[in-house]
Amino acid sequence: MKSLLLLSSLVSYTYSAVVPRAEEQVDYSGFKVVRLELPEANSDIEAQIEELAAHVLNPGKTSHLDVVVAPESVDAVTALVTESSIINEDVGAALAEEGELLIQEVPAESWFTAYHSYADHLTFLRDLQGGFTSQSEIFTTGSSVQGRALTGIHIWGSGGKGSKPAVVIHGTVHAREWISTMTTEYFAWQLLTKYAGNATVKALVDKFDYYIIPVVNPDGFVYSQTTDRLWRKNRQTVSSSSCVGRDINRNWPYKWEVPGGASTNPCSETYKGQTAGDSPENLGLRTQINQLRDSGGVTLYLDIHSYGQYILWPYGYDCNLVVHNDAQHRSLATRAAAAIRAVSGTRYTIGPACATLYATTGDSTDYTDGVGNATYSYTYELRDTGNYGFTLPASQIQPTVRETWEGLVSMVKDA
Ligand code: 0X9
Ligand code: ZN
């Protein structure tokens, strides 16, 4: 009973002494930590100390008490004992040195050892951003058929937000290409978590503003996790058919009408849509590209897919056309492929998309080149070459993201 009373008096006193105004933090500027040596029979003195102190740091200790005391109460407290010493002159200053509270923990590298749900991917992005609030921001650009916001992270360095040309990275346009989600997240994670301690990464982040959307087809991605692991398209319907889904990578409004590189059949995996750009996901993505083109410009665009181990650049829509800066595209791709291979031997094939792989109309990189005025536009096809295909084992996530990161580093250095 006695201890309960003591506790309640302590709590009420402490509360009245340090209660912050609504939504404000207690200000400990000038408060001191004082060590008070206690005499043998001390319960009475202890009670008086507790009355005067803001907090007792080691309640229950019999030899001495360490207490946080307001500057005006220091004399009164020390007068209660024969021996005392000041341990900390300014608790407020000590708290400031401790740094800002991390509301959310920065995700650990172990994130990249497993695949994750869409909800957890959003949490990953928010947690990552929460650890680096002064140089990153969550952004959205439009939403999916089912109303999910296309959500990305904007990362910047020394010049401040939006001061540099853009590097834009899109992941998981094809729902089943899960390794692409992990890889684009690894890029963001590396850029932010290594910025302070790694001169190479710092230089990359200080050179460009990064806009990374790990999942640009959230409805399809969720569907690939809940219903059909091998789903590719979005989840948009057409009145003329019971089949679902447009291929967002055949829906971009640039050379969309050219025949041969996409399907007009709603049941096809490469259904291009009824009209150019008629998917809400494409609207969000092209709005982002157009805005960046009209502000600082886009230097590098990457669309991350799997599988096949390719680095491809425009054009997709015509196998005989050569992009005006083909040699520069080839040069960056050659060096990136070498950087990837140097990590653990993974071999990439590089070349113009149509001539190297197959024809595509309405694909992202033709648009970022032809309309977005991006200096460089690449499609990456990550591991593997067909053994596992889209269902790359979790044990290959880390090797894949690490080697692909070196490809990004190489390209950004050269761009
Ligand atoms: O078909 C696609 O959209 C991409 N391949 S995937 O297997 N991930 O679907 C390739 C796009 C690259 N462009 C061209 N090959 N033209
Ligand atoms: Zn793909």
Coordinates of C-alpha atoms in Angstrom, one line a residue, residues 113-394:
T113 CA 16.4 -13.0 -49.1
A114 CA 12.7 -13.6 -49.7
Y115 CA 9.8 -12.4 -51.8
H116 CA 7.1 -10.3 -50.2
S117 CA 3.5 -9.3 -50.4
Y118 CA 2.4 -6.0 -52.0
A119 CA 1.4 -4.5 -48.6
D120 CA 4.9 -5.4 -47.3
H121 CA 6.6 -3.8 -50.3
L122 CA 4.7 -0.5 -49.5
T123 CA 5.8 -0.8 -45.9
F124 CA 9.4 -1.4 -47.0
L125 CA 9.4 1.8 -49.1
R126 CA 7.8 3.8 -46.3
D127 CA 10.3 2.4 -43.7
L128 CA 13.2 3.1 -46.0
Q129 CA 12.0 6.7 -46.6
G130 CA 11.4 7.2 -42.9
G131 CA 15.1 6.6 -42.2
F132 CA 16.2 9.2 -44.7
T133 CA 13.6 12.0 -44.5
S134 CA 16.0 14.7 -45.5
Q135 CA 16.9 13.2 -48.8
S136 CA 13.9 11.1 -49.9
E137 CA 10.2 11.3 -50.4
I138 CA 7.4 8.9 -51.2
F139 CA 5.5 10.0 -54.3
T140 CA 2.6 8.6 -56.2
T141 CA 1.8 9.0 -59.9
G142 CA -1.8 8.1 -60.7
S143 CA -3.4 4.8 -59.8
S144 CA -4.2 1.3 -61.1
V145 CA -7.5 0.0 -62.4
Q146 CA -8.4 -1.2 -59.0
G147 CA -7.4 2.1 -57.4
R148 CA -4.0 1.3 -56.0
A149 CA -1.7 4.3 -56.1
L150 CA 1.5 3.8 -58.2
T151 CA 3.9 4.5 -55.4
G152 CA 7.6 5.3 -55.7
I153 CA 10.5 6.8 -53.8
H154 CA 12.3 10.0 -54.9
I155 CA 15.9 10.2 -53.7
W156 CA 18.2 13.2 -54.0
G157 CA 21.6 14.3 -52.8
S158 CA 23.7 17.4 -52.2
G159 CA 22.0 19.8 -54.5
G160 CA 18.6 19.3 -52.8
K161 CA 15.3 17.9 -53.9
G162 CA 14.7 18.1 -57.7
S163 CA 17.9 19.9 -58.5
K164 CA 19.4 17.3 -60.8
P165 CA 18.3 15.6 -64.0
A166 CA 16.3 12.4 -63.4
V167 CA 17.1 8.7 -63.3
V168 CA 13.8 7.0 -63.6
I169 CA 13.5 3.3 -62.7
H170 CA 10.3 1.2 -63.2
G171 CA 9.8 -2.3 -61.8
T172 CA 7.2 -5.1 -62.1
V173 CA 5.2 -3.8 -65.1
H174 CA 4.7 -7.5 -65.7
A175 CA 3.1 -9.0 -62.6
R176 CA 4.9 -12.3 -62.5
E177 CA 8.5 -10.8 -62.8
W178 CA 9.0 -10.7 -59.0
I179 CA 12.7 -10.4 -59.1
S180 CA 12.3 -7.0 -60.7
T181 CA 10.5 -5.7 -57.5
M182 CA 13.4 -6.8 -55.3
T183 CA 16.0 -5.4 -57.7
T184 CA 14.5 -1.9 -57.9
E185 CA 14.0 -1.9 -54.1
Y186 CA 17.7 -2.9 -53.7
F187 CA 18.7 0.1 -55.8
A188 CA 16.7 2.5 -53.6
W189 CA 18.1 0.8 -50.4
Q190 CA 21.7 1.0 -51.6
L191 CA 21.4 4.6 -52.7
L192 CA 20.1 5.7 -49.3
T193 CA 21.8 3.4 -46.8
K194 CA 25.2 3.7 -48.4
Y195 CA 25.1 7.4 -49.2
A196 CA 26.8 8.5 -45.9
G197 CA 29.6 5.8 -45.8
N198 CA 30.5 5.1 -49.5
A199 CA 32.0 7.7 -51.7
T200 CA 30.9 6.0 -54.9
V201 CA 27.3 5.9 -53.8
K202 CA 27.4 9.5 -52.6
A203 CA 28.7 10.6 -56.0
L204 CA 25.8 8.7 -57.7
V205 CA 23.2 10.3 -55.5
D206 CA 24.7 13.8 -55.8
K207 CA 24.7 13.5 -59.6
F208 CA 21.0 12.7 -60.3
D209 CA 17.6 12.7 -58.7
Y210 CA 16.2 9.1 -58.6
Y211 CA 12.6 8.2 -59.1
I212 CA 12.0 4.5 -58.4
I213 CA 8.7 2.8 -58.6
P214 CA 9.2 -0.9 -57.7
V215 CA 5.7 -2.0 -58.7
V216 CA 4.1 -0.1 -61.6
N217 CA 1.4 -2.8 -62.0
P218 CA 0.1 -3.3 -58.5
D219 CA -3.2 -5.0 -59.4
G220 CA -1.4 -7.6 -61.6
F221 CA 1.2 -8.1 -58.9
V222 CA -1.4 -8.8 -56.2
Y223 CA -3.2 -11.1 -58.6
S224 CA 0.0 -13.0 -59.2
Q225 CA 0.3 -13.5 -55.5
T226 CA -3.4 -14.3 -54.7
T227 CA -4.6 -16.1 -57.8
D228 CA -2.3 -16.8 -60.7
R229 CA 1.4 -16.8 -60.1
L230 CA 2.1 -16.4 -63.8
W231 CA -0.2 -13.4 -64.5
R232 CA 1.5 -10.8 -66.7
K233 CA -0.9 -7.9 -67.6
N234 CA -2.9 -5.4 -65.6
R235 CA -6.5 -6.2 -64.5
Q236 CA -8.5 -4.1 -66.9
T237 CA -11.6 -5.4 -68.7
V238 CA -13.0 -4.6 -72.1
S239 CA -16.7 -4.8 -72.9
S240 CA -16.2 -6.9 -76.0
S241 CA -14.5 -9.8 -74.2
S242 CA -14.5 -11.8 -71.0
C243 CA -10.7 -11.8 -71.0
V244 CA -8.9 -9.5 -68.6
G245 CA -5.8 -7.3 -68.8
R246 CA -3.8 -5.0 -71.0
D247 CA -0.1 -5.4 -71.4
I248 CA 1.1 -2.1 -70.0
N249 CA 4.3 -2.5 -71.9
R250 CA 2.3 -2.4 -75.2
N251 CA 0.1 0.5 -74.2
W252 CA 2.4 3.5 -74.3
P253 CA 1.2 6.1 -76.8
Y254 CA 4.2 6.2 -79.1
K255 CA 4.1 4.1 -82.3
W256 CA 1.3 2.2 -80.6
E257 CA -0.6 1.9 -83.9
V258 CA 2.3 0.3 -85.7
P259 CA 1.3 -3.3 -86.5
G260 CA 3.2 -6.4 -85.5
G261 CA 4.6 -5.7 -82.0
A262 CA 1.5 -6.3 -79.9
S263 CA -1.8 -8.1 -80.0
T264 CA -5.3 -6.7 -80.7
N265 CA -6.8 -9.7 -79.0
P266 CA -7.9 -9.0 -75.4
C267 CA -7.1 -12.6 -74.5
S268 CA -3.5 -12.3 -75.6
E269 CA -0.6 -11.8 -73.1
T270 CA 0.5 -8.8 -75.2
Y271 CA -3.0 -7.2 -75.6
K272 CA -2.2 -3.5 -76.5
G273 CA -5.6 -2.0 -75.4
Q274 CA -8.4 -0.4 -77.4
T275 CA -6.6 2.9 -77.8
A276 CA -3.1 4.2 -77.2
G277 CA -2.5 4.7 -73.5
D278 CA -5.9 3.6 -72.4
S279 CA -4.7 2.0 -69.1
P280 CA -4.7 4.1 -65.9
E281 CA -1.3 2.7 -65.1
N282 CA 0.1 4.0 -68.3
L283 CA -1.5 7.4 -67.7
G284 CA 0.3 7.6 -64.3
L285 CA 3.6 6.5 -65.8
R286 CA 3.6 8.8 -68.8
T287 CA 2.5 11.7 -66.7
Q288 CA 5.6 11.1 -64.6
I289 CA 7.9 10.9 -67.6
N290 CA 6.4 14.0 -69.2
Q291 CA 6.7 16.1 -66.0
L292 CA 10.3 15.1 -65.6
R293 CA 11.0 15.8 -69.2
D294 CA 9.5 19.3 -68.8
S295 CA 11.4 20.0 -65.6
G296 CA 15.0 18.8 -65.2
G297 CA 15.0 16.3 -68.0
V298 CA 15.5 12.5 -67.9
T299 CA 19.0 11.3 -68.4
L300 CA 18.5 7.6 -67.8
Y301 CA 15.4 5.4 -67.9
L302 CA 15.4 1.8 -66.8
D303 CA 12.5 -0.6 -67.1
I304 CA 13.4 -3.7 -65.1
H305 CA 11.9 -7.1 -66.2
S306 CA 12.8 -10.7 -66.2
Y307 CA 13.9 -13.0 -67.6
G308 CA 16.6 -13.7 -70.2
Q309 CA 19.6 -11.6 -69.1
Y310 CA 19.4 -8.8 -71.7
I311 CA 20.1 -5.1 -71.8
L312 CA 18.1 -3.6 -74.6
W313 CA 17.6 -0.1 -76.0
P314 CA 15.4 1.5 -78.6
Y315 CA 13.8 0.7 -80.9
G316 CA 11.3 -1.9 -80.1
Y317 CA 8.9 -1.0 -82.9
D318 CA 11.2 -1.3 -85.9
C319 CA 14.0 -3.7 -86.3
N320 CA 15.7 -1.6 -89.0
L321 CA 15.8 1.7 -87.2
V322 CA 18.9 2.8 -85.4
V323 CA 18.5 5.3 -82.5
H324 CA 20.5 8.5 -83.0
N325 CA 22.7 7.8 -80.0
D326 CA 23.0 4.0 -80.6
A327 CA 26.7 4.0 -80.1
Q328 CA 26.4 5.7 -76.7
H329 CA 23.6 3.3 -75.7
R330 CA 25.9 0.4 -76.7
S331 CA 28.8 1.8 -74.8
L332 CA 27.0 2.1 -71.5
A333 CA 25.4 -1.3 -71.9
T334 CA 28.7 -2.9 -72.8
R335 CA 30.3 -1.6 -69.6
A336 CA 27.2 -2.4 -67.5
A337 CA 27.2 -6.0 -68.7
A338 CA 30.9 -6.3 -67.9
A339 CA 30.3 -4.9 -64.4
I340 CA 27.5 -7.4 -63.8
R341 CA 29.5 -10.3 -65.1
A342 CA 32.4 -9.3 -62.9
V343 CA 30.3 -10.0 -59.8
S344 CA 29.7 -13.7 -60.3
G345 CA 29.9 -14.5 -64.0
T346 CA 26.3 -13.8 -65.2
R347 CA 26.3 -13.1 -68.9
Y348 CA 24.1 -10.5 -70.5
T349 CA 23.3 -10.1 -74.1
I350 CA 23.0 -6.5 -75.3
G351 CA 21.5 -4.7 -78.3
P352 CA 18.7 -2.8 -79.8
A353 CA 15.4 -4.3 -78.5
C354 CA 13.7 -5.3 -81.7
A355 CA 16.7 -6.6 -83.5
T356 CA 18.1 -8.4 -80.5
L357 CA 14.9 -9.9 -78.9
Y358 CA 11.6 -9.2 -80.8
A359 CA 9.4 -6.4 -81.9
T360 CA 7.3 -4.5 -79.4
T361 CA 5.0 -1.6 -80.1
G362 CA 3.9 0.8 -77.4
D363 CA 6.7 -0.2 -75.1
S364 CA 8.2 2.0 -72.4
T365 CA 11.6 2.6 -73.8
D366 CA 10.4 3.7 -77.2
Y367 CA 8.2 6.3 -75.4
T368 CA 10.9 7.5 -73.0
D369 CA 13.2 7.9 -76.0
G370 CA 10.8 9.2 -78.6
V371 CA 8.5 11.4 -76.4
G372 CA 10.3 11.6 -73.0
N373 CA 13.6 12.8 -74.6
A374 CA 15.5 10.6 -72.2
T375 CA 19.2 10.5 -73.1
Y376 CA 19.3 6.7 -72.3
S377 CA 16.5 4.2 -72.2
Y378 CA 17.0 0.6 -71.4
T379 CA 15.0 -2.5 -70.7
Y380 CA 16.8 -5.0 -68.4
E381 CA 15.8 -8.6 -68.5
L382 CA 17.2 -10.1 -65.3
R383 CA 18.1 -13.7 -64.4
D384 CA 17.8 -16.3 -65.5
T385 CA 17.9 -17.6 -69.1
G386 CA 15.0 -20.0 -68.6
N387 CA 15.9 -22.7 -66.0
Y388 CA 13.5 -21.1 -63.4
G389 CA 12.2 -18.3 -65.6
F390 CA 9.8 -16.0 -63.7
T391 CA 9.9 -18.2 -60.6
L392 CA 13.5 -17.5 -59.7
P393 CA 14.3 -19.1 -56.3
A394 CA 14.6 -16.9 -53.3

